[in-house]
PDB file of C-alpha atoms in Angstrom:
ATOM      1  CA  UNK A   1      92.708  70.815 110.712  1.00 91.00           C
ATOM      2  CA  UNK A   2      94.333  71.868 113.900  1.00 93.00           C
ATOM      3  CA  UNK A   3      96.930  73.799 112.003  1.00 94.00           C
ATOM      4  CA  UNK A   4      94.244  75.728 110.041  1.00 97.00           C
ATOM      5  CA  UNK A   5      92.375  76.648 113.241  1.00 96.00           C
ATOM      6  CA  UNK A   6      95.641  77.820 114.988  1.00 97.00           C
ATOM      7  CA  UNK A   7      96.707  79.762 111.862  1.00 98.00           C
ATOM      8  CA  UNK A   8      93.280  81.545 111.519  1.00 98.00           C
ATOM      9  CA  UNK A   9      93.272  82.293 115.274  1.00 98.00           C
ATOM     10  CA  UNK A  10      96.761  83.816 115.178  1.00 98.00           C
ATOM     11  CA  UNK A  11      95.921  85.857 111.957  1.00 98.00           C
ATOM     12  CA  UNK A  12      92.772  87.002 113.531  1.00 98.00           C
ATOM     13  CA  UNK A  13      94.475  88.267 116.587  1.00 98.00           C
ATOM     14  CA  UNK A  14      97.145  89.894 114.479  1.00 98.00           C
ATOM     15  CA  UNK A  15      94.445  91.770 112.569  1.00 98.00           C
ATOM     16  CA  UNK A  16      92.620  92.801 115.658  1.00 98.00           C
ATOM     17  CA  UNK A  17      95.835  94.064 117.315  1.00 98.00           C
ATOM     18  CA  UNK A  18      96.736  96.050 114.147  1.00 97.00           C
ATOM     19  CA  UNK A  19      93.194  97.594 114.027  1.00 97.00           C
ATOM     20  CA  UNK A  20      93.501  98.496 117.725  1.00 97.00           C
ATOM     21  CA  UNK A  21      96.894 100.180 117.422  1.00 95.00           C
ATOM     22  CA  UNK A  22      95.822 101.968 114.195  1.00 95.00           C
ATOM     23  CA  UNK A  23      92.693 103.252 116.042  1.00 95.00           C
ATOM     24  CA  UNK A  24      94.772 104.469 118.985  1.00 96.00           C
ATOM     25  CA  UNK A  25      97.242 106.290 116.750  1.00 95.00           C
ATOM     26  CA  UNK A  26      94.499 108.022 114.877  1.00 95.00           C
ATOM     27  CA  UNK A  27      92.679 108.915 118.164  1.00 94.00           C
ATOM     28  CA  UNK A  28      95.979 110.397 119.547  1.00 94.00           C
ATOM     29  CA  UNK A  29      96.582 112.439 116.359  1.00 94.00           C
ATOM     30  CA  UNK A  30      93.086 113.867 116.541  1.00 94.00           C
ATOM     31  CA  UNK A  31      93.562 114.733 120.196  1.00 94.00           C
ATOM     32  CA  UNK A  32      96.865 116.464 119.473  1.00 94.00           C
ATOM     33  CA  UNK A  33      95.284 118.413 116.672  1.00 95.00           C
ATOM     34  CA  UNK A  34      92.367 119.546 118.878  1.00 94.00           C
ATOM     35  CA  UNK A  35      94.762 120.636 121.644  1.00 94.00           C
ATOM     36  CA  UNK A  36      96.922 122.529 119.053  1.00 93.00           C
ATOM     37  CA  UNK A  37      93.964 124.355 117.666  1.00 93.00           C
ATOM     38  CA  UNK A  38      92.644 125.213 121.178  1.00 91.00           C
ATOM     39  CA  UNK A  39      96.052 126.612 122.068  1.00 90.00           C
ATOM     40  CA  UNK A  40      96.173 128.711 118.900  1.00 87.00           C
ATOM     41  CA  UNK A  41      92.709 130.068 119.628  1.00 86.00           C
ATOM     42  CA  UNK A  42      93.651 130.878 123.159  1.00 84.00           C
ATOM     43  CA  UNK A  43      96.752 132.719 122.029  1.00 81.00           C
ATOM     44  CA  UNK A  44      94.757 134.585 119.418  1.00 79.00           C
ATOM     45  CA  UNK A  45      92.112 135.617 121.871  1.00 77.00           C
ATOM     46  CA  UNK A  46      94.698 136.776 124.410  1.00 76.00           C
ATOM     47  CA  UNK A  47      96.223 139.351 122.017  1.00 71.00           C
ATOM     48  CA  UNK A  48      95.102 142.934 121.942  1.00 65.00           C
ATOM     49  CA  UNK A  49      93.765 144.299 118.644  1.00 64.00           C
ATOM     50  CA  UNK A  50      96.886 146.494 118.246  1.00 63.00           C
ATOM     51  CA  UNK A  51      99.301 143.489 118.613  1.00 58.00           C
ATOM     52  CA  UNK A  52      97.324 141.517 116.046  1.00 57.00           C
ATOM     53  CA  UNK A  53      97.482 144.438 113.600  1.00 59.00           C
ATOM     54  CA  UNK A  54     101.304 144.491 113.776  1.00 56.00           C
ATOM     55  CA  UNK A  55     101.730 140.886 112.863  1.00 54.00           C
TER      56      UNK A  55
END
């Protein structure tokens, strides 16, 4: 009985830690993508119409 409780507790903690790190990884990827798009928009807005036409 004790072995079952200990095993379930350890596996539960393992699942929760895995979900946490998965969430943090996805959140970091989303943040990086938002920053990248903001940087692209900033660069696009800072160009003059003539320099945009030449590209």
